[in-house]
Short mmCIF file of C-alpha atoms (C1' of nucleotides) in Angstrom, two decimals:
data_model
loop_
_atom_site.label_atom_id
_atom_site.label_comp_id
_atom_site.label_asym_id
_atom_site.label_seq_id
_atom_site.Cartn_x
_atom_site.Cartn_y
_atom_site.Cartn_z
CA MET P 1 198.21 78.73 258.67
CA VAL P 2 194.66 80.08 258.96
CA LYS P 3 194.18 83.49 259.82
CA HIS P 4 197.28 85.38 258.90
CA MET P 5 197.95 86.51 255.36
CA LYS P 6 201.60 86.84 255.99
CA MET P 7 203.53 83.66 257.34
CA GLU P 8 206.26 85.27 259.38
CA LYS P 9 209.35 83.49 260.46
CA LYS P 10 208.74 83.59 264.11
CA SER P 11 205.28 82.33 263.45
CA ILE P 12 206.28 78.97 262.05
CA GLU P 13 209.08 78.64 264.39
CA THR P 14 206.52 78.66 267.08
CA GLN P 15 203.80 76.46 265.51
CA GLU P 16 206.83 73.84 265.05
CA ASN P 17 207.64 74.08 268.78
CA ILE P 18 204.12 73.67 269.62
CA LEU P 19 203.85 70.45 267.35
CA ASN P 20 207.36 69.12 268.77
CA ALA P 21 206.03 69.45 272.46
CA ALA P 22 202.54 68.04 271.62
CA ARG P 23 204.65 65.09 269.71
CA ILE P 24 206.62 64.43 273.34
CA ILE P 25 203.58 65.30 275.79
CA PHE P 26 200.58 63.20 273.99
CA ALA P 27 203.30 60.27 273.14
CA LYS P 28 203.96 60.15 276.82
CA LYS P 29 200.78 60.71 278.38
CA GLY P 30 198.23 60.06 275.71
CA LEU P 31 195.01 62.10 274.55
CA SER P 32 193.59 62.23 278.06
CA GLY P 33 196.86 62.42 280.22
CA ALA P 34 198.57 65.25 278.45
CA ARG P 35 197.79 68.98 279.94
CA MET P 36 197.30 71.89 277.48
CA GLN P 37 199.31 73.90 280.03
CA GLU P 38 202.21 71.27 279.61
CA ILE P 39 202.17 71.29 276.06
CA ALA P 40 202.75 75.29 276.05
CA ASP P 41 205.13 74.90 278.86
CA HIS P 42 207.26 72.56 276.72
CA ALA P 43 206.96 74.41 273.76
CA GLY P 44 207.98 77.77 275.43
CA ILE P 45 204.87 79.71 275.41
CA ASN P 46 201.86 80.27 277.11
CA LYS P 47 198.57 78.64 276.91
CA ALA P 48 196.70 81.61 275.07
CA LEU P 49 199.22 81.34 272.02
CA LEU P 50 198.91 77.93 271.84
CA HIS P 51 194.76 78.37 271.41
CA TYR P 52 195.58 80.98 269.19
CA TYR P 53 197.47 78.34 267.18
CA TYR P 54 195.47 75.27 267.63
CA ARG P 55 192.01 75.82 268.18
CA ASN P 56 191.55 72.95 270.64
CA LYS P 57 193.33 69.93 272.05
CA GLU P 58 191.12 67.60 269.68
CA LYS P 59 192.56 69.22 266.78
CA LEU P 60 196.33 69.17 267.70
CA PHE P 61 196.13 65.59 268.77
CA GLU P 62 194.36 64.67 265.71
CA GLN P 63 197.39 66.35 263.83
CA VAL P 64 200.02 64.45 265.95
CA PHE P 65 198.13 61.22 266.08
CA GLU P 66 197.61 61.03 262.30
CA GLU P 67 201.33 61.79 261.66
CA ALA P 68 202.59 59.08 264.01
CA PHE P 69 199.98 56.58 262.55
CA LYS P 70 201.52 57.24 259.19
CA LYS P 71 205.06 56.96 260.38
CA LEU P 72 203.97 53.32 261.70
CA ILE P 73 202.21 52.08 258.84
CA ARG P 74 204.14 53.38 255.88
CA PRO P 75 206.83 50.86 256.30
CA LEU P 76 204.25 48.16 256.02
CA GLY P 77 202.64 49.59 252.77
CA ALA P 78 206.71 49.88 251.60
CA PHE P 79 206.87 46.05 252.27
CA LEU P 80 203.92 45.11 250.75
CA THR P 81 204.32 46.83 247.51
CA ASP P 82 208.00 46.09 247.38
CA ASP P 83 209.02 44.48 244.43
CA SER P 84 211.94 42.84 245.55
CA GLU P 85 212.66 39.00 245.98
CA LEU P 86 210.82 37.63 248.89
CA PHE P 87 213.95 37.31 251.50
CA GLN P 88 215.08 40.75 250.68
CA LYS P 89 211.70 42.22 251.07
CA ILE P 90 212.11 40.81 254.65
CA ARG P 91 215.66 42.25 254.95
CA ASN P 92 214.31 45.65 253.90
CA ILE P 93 211.32 45.99 255.84
CA CYS P 94 213.24 44.74 258.89
CA LYS P 95 215.91 47.23 258.43
CA LEU P 96 212.89 50.13 257.49
CA TYR P 97 211.31 49.69 260.93
CA ASN P 98 214.52 49.58 262.94
CA GLU P 99 215.41 52.88 261.28
CA VAL P 100 211.97 54.62 261.87
CA LEU P 101 211.51 53.19 265.33
CA THR P 102 214.97 54.12 266.38
CA LYS P 103 214.27 57.76 265.56
CA TYR P 104 210.35 57.60 266.89
CA PRO P 105 210.67 54.84 269.52
CA PHE P 106 207.38 56.19 271.46
CA ILE P 107 205.11 55.71 268.46
CA PRO P 108 204.15 51.97 268.63
CA ASN P 109 202.73 52.23 271.94
CA PHE P 110 201.28 55.94 271.47
CA VAL P 111 199.29 54.61 268.11
CA ILE P 112 198.37 51.28 269.43
CA ASN P 113 197.00 52.72 272.70
CA GLU P 114 195.09 55.67 271.50
CA MET P 115 193.68 53.37 268.78
CA ASN P 116 192.76 50.96 271.53
CA ILE P 117 190.79 53.78 273.44
CA ASP P 118 189.14 54.99 270.28
CA PRO P 119 189.29 52.68 267.08
CA SER P 120 187.39 55.09 265.08
CA ARG P 121 190.30 57.63 265.23
CA ILE P 122 191.62 55.56 262.14
CA LEU P 123 188.74 55.78 259.82
CA ASN P 124 189.76 58.64 257.92
CA LEU P 125 193.02 56.70 257.28
CA LEU P 126 192.56 53.53 255.97
CA ASP P 127 194.55 52.41 253.00
CA ILE P 128 197.63 54.32 253.66
CA GLY P 129 200.75 53.73 251.43
CA GLY P 130 199.04 51.16 249.44
CA VAL P 131 198.89 48.72 251.96
CA LYS P 132 195.19 47.35 250.42
CA GLU P 133 196.76 46.10 247.19
CA GLY P 134 200.16 45.48 248.49
CA LYS P 135 198.52 43.00 250.82
CA ILE P 136 197.00 40.86 247.96
CA LYS P 137 200.30 41.05 245.95
CA THR P 138 202.66 40.06 248.85
CA ALA P 139 200.33 37.22 249.56
CA ILE P 140 200.56 36.05 245.88
CA GLN P 141 204.03 36.37 246.40
CA ILE P 142 204.44 34.30 249.53
CA ASN P 143 202.29 31.36 247.97
CA GLU P 144 204.10 31.29 244.91
CA ALA P 145 207.19 30.80 247.00
CA ILE P 146 205.48 28.16 248.62
CA LYS P 147 204.33 26.25 245.65
CA THR P 148 208.03 26.44 244.25
CA GLY P 149 209.56 24.96 247.44
CA MET P 150 211.42 28.13 248.05
CA ILE P 151 209.48 28.28 251.69
CA ARG P 152 207.71 26.06 254.00
CA PRO P 153 203.92 26.24 253.76
CA ILE P 154 202.66 29.37 255.88
CA ASP P 155 199.71 31.42 255.92
CA PRO P 156 200.82 34.95 254.42
CA ARG P 157 198.94 37.10 256.83
CA GLU P 158 200.56 34.85 259.71
CA LEU P 159 204.22 35.66 258.02
CA ILE P 160 203.46 39.26 257.92
CA LEU P 161 202.24 39.44 261.34
CA ASN P 162 205.22 37.71 262.35
CA ILE P 163 207.41 40.03 260.88
CA ILE P 164 205.67 43.11 262.25
CA SER P 165 205.78 41.50 265.64
CA LEU P 166 209.33 40.80 265.77
CA SER P 167 210.20 44.52 264.20
CA VAL P 168 207.67 46.52 266.46
CA PHE P 169 206.94 44.88 269.53
CA PRO P 170 210.79 45.33 271.38
CA PHE P 171 210.09 49.07 270.93
CA ALA P 172 206.74 49.25 272.13
CA SER P 173 207.44 46.95 275.23
CA ARG P 174 210.76 48.55 275.84
CA PRO P 175 210.07 49.81 279.39
CA ILE P 176 209.14 45.79 280.21
CA SER P 177 212.20 44.01 278.27
CA GLU P 178 214.46 46.45 279.46
CA GLN P 179 213.45 45.82 283.23
CA PHE P 180 213.52 41.79 282.76
CA LEU P 181 216.04 41.09 279.64
CA TYR P 182 218.40 43.89 279.33
CA LYS P 183 218.91 45.40 282.82
CA ASP P 184 221.92 47.73 283.03
CA GLU P 185 222.39 47.43 279.43
CA ASP P 186 222.47 49.92 276.73
CA MET P 187 218.73 49.16 275.36
CA ASP P 188 219.20 51.87 272.51
CA GLU P 189 222.50 49.75 271.25
CA VAL P 190 220.69 46.50 271.67
CA LEU P 191 217.55 47.49 269.76
CA LYS P 192 219.57 49.27 267.15
CA SER P 193 221.64 46.26 266.36
CA ARG P 194 218.43 43.94 266.40
CA ALA P 195 217.46 44.37 262.73
CA ASP P 196 219.90 41.88 260.78
CA GLY P 197 218.98 39.16 263.46
CA VAL P 198 215.61 39.52 263.16
CA ALA P 199 215.81 39.31 259.45
CA GLU P 200 217.45 36.22 259.71
CA PHE P 201 215.58 34.84 262.23
CA ILE P 202 212.50 35.11 260.06
CA ILE P 203 214.31 33.60 256.91
CA GLN P 204 215.60 30.88 258.76
CA SER P 205 212.09 29.83 260.21
CA ILE P 206 210.53 29.80 256.57
CA LYS P 207 213.16 28.88 254.04
CA ILE P 208 213.78 25.08 253.15
CA MET N 1 188.25 44.46 304.15
CA VAL N 2 189.58 46.95 306.06
CA LYS N 3 186.99 48.94 308.50
CA HIS N 4 184.12 46.01 308.76
CA MET N 5 184.49 43.08 311.19
CA LYS N 6 181.94 40.96 309.73
CA MET N 7 182.42 40.37 305.88
CA GLU N 8 178.94 39.74 304.56
CA LYS N 9 177.75 38.44 301.49
CA LYS N 10 176.65 41.38 299.81
CA SER N 11 179.81 43.04 300.56
CA ILE N 12 182.11 41.08 298.89
CA GLU N 13 180.37 40.41 295.83
CA THR N 14 180.20 44.46 295.59
CA GLN N 15 183.83 44.64 296.12
CA GLU N 16 184.02 42.08 293.19
CA ASN N 17 181.88 43.98 290.84
CA ILE N 18 184.11 47.10 291.64
CA LEU N 19 187.23 45.51 290.79
CA ASN N 20 185.40 44.02 287.84
CA ALA N 21 184.51 47.26 286.60
CA ALA N 22 187.87 48.85 287.31
CA ARG N 23 189.79 46.28 285.35
CA ILE N 24 187.16 47.14 282.20
CA ILE N 25 187.29 50.81 282.52
CA PHE N 26 191.01 51.00 283.44
CA ALA N 27 192.11 48.70 280.61
CA LYS N 28 190.19 50.42 277.92
CA LYS N 29 191.09 54.22 279.33
CA GLY N 30 193.90 53.95 281.30
CA LEU N 31 194.45 55.84 284.66
CA SER N 32 194.08 59.26 283.51
CA GLY N 33 191.29 58.60 281.10
CA ALA N 34 189.19 56.44 283.44
CA ARG N 35 186.48 58.14 285.51
CA MET N 36 185.33 57.17 289.13
CA GLN N 37 181.86 57.71 288.03
CA GLU N 38 182.08 55.46 285.17
CA ILE N 39 183.60 52.61 287.27
CA ALA N 40 180.89 53.30 289.73
CA ASP N 41 178.21 53.40 287.08
CA HIS N 42 179.50 50.22 285.71
CA ALA N 43 179.88 48.07 288.77
CA GLY N 44 176.12 49.07 289.46
CA ILE N 45 176.73 51.26 292.37
CA ASN N 46 177.06 55.02 293.11
CA LYS N 47 180.19 57.01 293.81
CA ALA N 48 179.91 57.19 297.62
CA LEU N 49 179.78 53.71 297.94
CA LEU N 50 182.95 53.28 295.37
CA HIS N 51 184.88 55.48 297.88
CA TYR N 52 183.67 53.74 300.56
CA TYR N 53 185.32 50.43 299.67
CA TYR N 54 188.42 52.03 297.96
CA ARG N 55 189.70 54.99 299.30
CA ASN N 56 190.93 56.49 296.25
CA LYS N 57 191.35 56.36 292.45
CA GLU N 58 195.28 55.87 292.73
CA LYS N 59 195.08 52.91 295.42
CA LEU N 60 191.85 51.27 293.18
CA PHE N 61 194.33 51.24 290.08
CA GLU N 62 197.42 50.18 291.76
CA GLN N 63 195.46 46.92 292.64
CA VAL N 64 194.26 46.31 289.25
CA PHE N 65 197.62 46.97 287.61
CA GLU N 66 199.58 44.75 289.78
CA GLU N 67 196.82 41.98 288.83
CA ALA N 68 197.40 42.71 285.60
CA PHE N 69 201.09 43.05 285.74
CA LYS N 70 201.45 39.71 287.17
CA LYS N 71 199.29 37.96 284.74
CA LEU N 72 201.81 39.19 281.93
CA ILE N 73 204.84 38.37 283.53
CA ARG N 74 204.20 34.98 285.16
CA PRO N 75 203.98 33.17 282.16
CA LEU N 76 207.40 34.87 281.43
CA GLY N 77 208.68 33.26 284.62
CA ALA N 78 207.11 29.85 283.99
CA PHE N 79 209.08 29.62 280.79
CA LEU N 80 212.10 30.75 282.42
CA THR N 81 212.02 28.19 285.10
CA ASP N 82 210.57 25.33 283.27
CA ASP N 83 212.84 22.35 283.27
CA SER N 84 211.72 20.80 280.03
CA GLU N 85 214.06 20.48 277.00
CA LEU N 86 214.32 23.66 274.87
CA PHE N 87 211.89 23.06 272.46
CA GLN N 88 209.36 21.78 274.39
CA LYS N 89 209.63 24.52 276.53
CA ILE N 90 209.01 26.86 273.51
CA ARG N 91 205.77 25.18 272.82
CA ASN N 92 204.82 25.44 276.45
CA ILE N 93 205.30 29.25 276.77
CA CYS N 94 203.44 29.99 273.49
CA LYS N 95 200.42 27.78 274.49
CA LEU N 96 200.51 29.45 277.88
CA TYR N 97 200.64 33.04 276.68
CA ASN N 98 197.88 32.28 274.15
CA GLU N 99 195.51 30.81 276.72
CA VAL N 100 196.28 33.58 279.24
CA LEU N 101 196.09 36.52 276.70
CA THR N 102 192.70 35.20 274.97
CA LYS N 103 191.38 35.25 278.42
CA TYR N 104 192.50 38.65 279.06
CA PRO N 105 193.46 40.28 275.86
CA PHE N 106 193.68 43.84 277.04
CA ILE N 107 196.19 43.36 279.57
CA PRO N 108 199.36 43.87 277.27
CA ASN N 109 198.52 46.99 276.08
CA PHE N 110 197.37 48.10 279.57
CA VAL N 111 200.42 47.02 281.45
CA ILE N 112 202.92 48.44 278.83
CA ASN N 113 201.10 51.70 278.43
CA GLU N 114 200.93 52.51 282.09
CA MET N 115 204.63 51.40 282.40
CA ASN N 116 205.56 53.97 279.72
CA ILE N 117 203.82 56.71 281.36
CA ASP N 118 205.11 55.90 284.76
CA PRO N 119 207.88 53.15 284.73
CA SER N 120 208.51 53.93 288.50
CA ARG N 121 205.29 51.82 289.11
CA ILE N 122 206.90 48.79 288.94
CA LEU N 123 209.67 49.10 291.37
CA ASN N 124 207.65 47.08 294.27
CA LEU N 125 206.95 44.44 291.54
CA LEU N 126 210.75 43.13 290.28
CA ASP N 127 211.45 39.62 290.34
CA ILE N 128 207.94 37.88 289.84
CA GLY N 129 207.91 34.41 289.28
CA GLY N 130 211.18 33.64 289.63
CA VAL N 131 212.16 35.68 286.36
CA LYS N 132 215.49 36.58 287.60
CA GLU N 133 217.15 33.16 288.33
CA GLY N 134 215.09 31.76 285.30
CA LYS N 135 216.91 33.87 283.19
CA ILE N 136 219.92 32.80 283.81
CA LYS N 137 218.93 29.05 283.88
CA THR N 138 217.30 29.45 280.76
CA ALA N 139 220.46 31.42 278.84
CA ILE N 140 222.72 28.38 280.26
CA GLN N 141 220.32 25.82 278.49
CA ILE N 142 220.25 27.71 275.16
CA ASN N 143 224.01 28.21 275.32
CA GLU N 144 224.41 24.25 275.80
CA ALA N 145 222.13 23.74 273.18
CA ILE N 146 223.95 26.03 270.75
CA LYS N 147 227.24 24.34 271.74
CA THR N 148 225.91 20.97 271.24
CA GLY N 149 224.79 21.80 267.82
CA MET N 150 220.95 21.46 268.63
CA ILE N 151 220.20 25.01 267.44
CA ARG N 152 222.24 27.74 265.73
CA PRO N 153 224.25 30.22 267.33
CA ILE N 154 221.86 33.29 268.79
CA ASP N 155 221.88 35.63 271.63
CA PRO N 156 219.70 33.85 274.47
CA ARG N 157 217.86 37.26 275.16
CA GLU N 158 217.48 37.96 271.56
CA LEU N 159 215.77 34.43 271.38
CA ILE N 160 213.51 35.33 274.62
CA LEU N 161 212.65 38.59 273.14
CA ASN N 162 211.65 36.88 270.19
CA ILE N 163 209.51 34.51 271.84
CA ILE N 164 207.65 37.23 273.60
CA SER N 165 207.07 39.14 270.56
CA LEU N 166 205.50 36.76 268.70
CA SER N 167 203.44 35.63 271.65
CA VAL N 168 202.21 39.10 273.14
CA PHE N 169 202.49 41.46 270.29
CA PRO N 170 199.39 40.31 268.25
CA PHE N 171 197.37 40.46 271.07
CA ALA N 172 198.50 44.15 272.03
CA SER N 173 198.06 45.23 268.59
CA ARG N 174 195.15 43.65 267.66
CA PRO N 175 193.01 46.88 266.69
CA ILE N 176 195.52 47.75 263.94
CA SER N 177 196.38 44.17 263.01
CA GLU N 178 192.54 43.51 262.64
CA GLN N 179 192.38 46.50 260.51
CA PHE N 180 195.06 45.80 258.16
CA LEU N 181 195.34 42.07 258.35
CA TYR N 182 192.29 40.25 258.94
CA LYS N 183 189.43 42.66 257.96
CA ASP N 184 186.27 40.90 258.04
CA GLU N 185 187.53 37.77 259.62
CA ASP N 186 186.83 36.39 263.45
CA MET N 187 190.26 37.96 265.31
CA ASP N 188 189.48 36.10 268.31
CA GLU N 189 189.52 32.73 266.10
CA VAL N 190 192.77 33.73 264.18
CA LEU N 191 194.47 34.73 267.41
CA LYS N 192 193.32 31.56 269.31
CA SER N 193 194.72 29.23 266.71
CA ARG N 194 198.20 31.18 266.27
CA ALA N 195 199.80 29.14 269.08
CA ASP N 196 201.00 26.10 267.45
CA GLY N 197 202.09 27.73 264.57
CA VAL N 198 204.29 30.37 266.42
CA ALA N 199 205.83 27.72 268.44
CA GLU N 200 206.71 26.14 265.15
CA PHE N 201 208.00 29.50 263.57
CA ILE N 202 210.56 30.11 266.26
CA ILE N 203 211.63 26.62 266.48
CA GLN N 204 212.05 26.25 262.77
CA SER N 205 214.17 29.28 263.10
CA ILE N 206 216.91 28.22 265.16
CA LYS N 207 217.12 24.47 264.78
CA ILE N 208 219.65 23.00 262.74
"C1'" DA O 1 161.92 41.94 315.86
"C1'" DT O 2 166.14 44.22 316.32
"C1'" DC O 3 170.73 45.45 315.44
"C1'" DT O 4 174.20 46.02 312.49
"C1'" DA O 5 176.26 46.50 308.22
"C1'" DA O 6 175.88 47.61 303.45
"C1'" DT O 7 173.78 51.17 300.09
"C1'" DT O 8 171.31 55.18 298.33
"C1'" DT O 9 170.79 60.34 298.26
"C1'" DA O 10 172.14 64.31 297.40
"C1'" DA O 11 174.46 68.27 298.55
"C1'" DC O 12 178.88 69.94 298.60
"C1'" DC O 13 183.78 71.29 297.84
"C1'" DA O 14 188.31 72.42 296.28
"C1'" DA O 15 191.40 72.04 292.57
"C1'" DG O 16 191.97 71.16 287.98
"C1'" DT O 17 190.66 71.63 283.27
"C1'" DG O 18 190.06 73.09 278.20
"C1'" DG O 19 189.15 77.35 276.51
"C1'" DT O 20 188.17 82.63 275.97
"C1'" DT O 21 188.88 87.71 275.95
"C1'" DA O 22 190.91 92.02 275.60
"C1'" DA O 23 194.55 94.86 276.33
"C1'" DA O 24 198.94 95.61 276.38
"C1'" DA O 25 204.18 95.13 275.32
"C1'" DA O 26 207.34 93.18 272.14
"C1'" DA O 27 209.11 92.06 267.66
"C1'" DA O 28 209.30 91.71 262.69
"C1'" DC O 29 208.37 94.05 258.58
"C1'" DC O 30 208.63 97.71 255.16
"C1'" DG F 1 209.11 105.32 262.28
"C1'" DG F 2 204.95 103.76 261.75
"C1'" DT F 3 202.40 99.25 260.41
"C1'" DT F 4 201.43 94.65 261.32
"C1'" DT F 5 201.84 90.67 263.51
"C1'" DT F 6 203.42 87.80 267.36
"C1'" DT F 7 203.38 87.02 272.43
"C1'" DT F 8 202.46 88.13 276.96
"C1'" DT F 9 199.50 89.26 280.78
"C1'" DA F 10 196.20 88.10 283.67
"C1'" DA F 11 191.88 87.63 284.82
"C1'" DC F 12 187.90 85.20 283.57
"C1'" DC F 13 184.69 80.94 282.90
"C1'" DA F 14 182.00 76.77 282.55
"C1'" DC F 15 182.41 72.68 283.35
"C1'" DT F 16 184.56 68.10 285.16
"C1'" DT F 17 187.06 65.62 288.71
"C1'" DG F 18 187.99 63.01 292.77
"C1'" DG F 19 186.62 63.01 296.93
"C1'" DT F 20 183.80 63.92 301.30
"C1'" DT F 21 179.70 63.95 304.50
"C1'" DA F 22 175.90 63.24 307.25
"C1'" DA F 23 171.34 61.65 306.79
"C1'" DA F 24 168.16 58.30 305.65
"C1'" DT F 25 167.06 53.69 303.56
"C1'" DT F 26 167.50 49.06 302.67
"C1'" DA F 27 168.86 44.36 303.54
"C1'" DG F 28 171.00 40.49 306.43
"C1'" DA F 29 171.90 38.13 310.30
"C1'" DT F 30 170.71 36.03 314.82
#
DNA sequence: ATCTAATTTAACCAAGTGGTTAAAAAAACC
DNA sequence: GGTTTTTTTAACCACTTGGTTAAATTAGAT
């Protein structure tokens, strides 16, 4: 990306291999637990080449983290800026989070944990996907729905946090939930088929 | 604990200091991110003494993890084995989790993350607090409540997972929720006052 | 005061870590 | 086939890390 004029085929493929390996290893072991050697092995290359493409561990991690963080926040932004009617919006975000997290199940745990270790990591990434304005907009919409008697009174932020909790936590807590709740079952299938139930659970809880 | 016949006052205090330091550092940085030197510093002692009381990092970590894991699972066990009527049970667990996690807010993230890195860590800790039998008992109770028309049809495990999600996720995801939902507010206060609302949210969603 | 346990000091070690380097080899490109 | 880029090899480095050791010091208990 930086020091080569011609971007050859093999080179791009290698960089993609590195990123894929980094995604897997970092998500599994975190920044401090991941080893550059392991990432190189997983990418099918050697350490020298890994450092040839990515200056250092921190830079590689930043790229992987930023990408994961966006994947986690964008559905929230999509929900908050969604113009649909409230109940439909709720169905939409449940479905969207379910799709995204089925595809990238390690993201919630990974992002939350690294943010916990170093909250400053997020500083360059505020206001992604229009969350800021969307939040205000959706809060107004919820308060309207309360006024018109469509839903019972509830703090908009509480409702939003409940929606996210129900959508995201089962993925983040998978190893625990699997052990204590869904032992011997296909947790992938369980999680995938949750989306509709979650949306109805939320709607039931607020509608009058 | 091991090599001394007399357990003097100072000794016990030091061991407690070590454990407290270990709880904080491990919860913040995880097993791989924590440094024995940092734990020693935080405990106000030196590395030699740290190793004098705790043979190695792994042993110290195991003790801290097991303790945290139990703190996280016991409320679930208490809920599942609770003899109260269903709605009261739900109010009880919401309140209990809120109290426990207000006191130990780092536990969810810590336990979930370390389980994600090494799921085998839990193997000696299965069936804590009567979760196993309690699960069956509560499932029966929920199915009864459905039959008698007290609540709408729902998979018992889905309901349980929803309860846990709503109770635990806001604590686990605090750095993110704070940033995007409750900016500039006292998140401690917000979390503390959530318990009642959460219980009603759940009850509203299932009652007929 | 004396004996024992708790703690410090300070040096040390082996293994692992992120990262570098230079030269050789392999592959892609024209 | 010659040039350029990609990749490997392999050695190397400085630093960190978990862990150890032995002797000296401090504090507690009786």
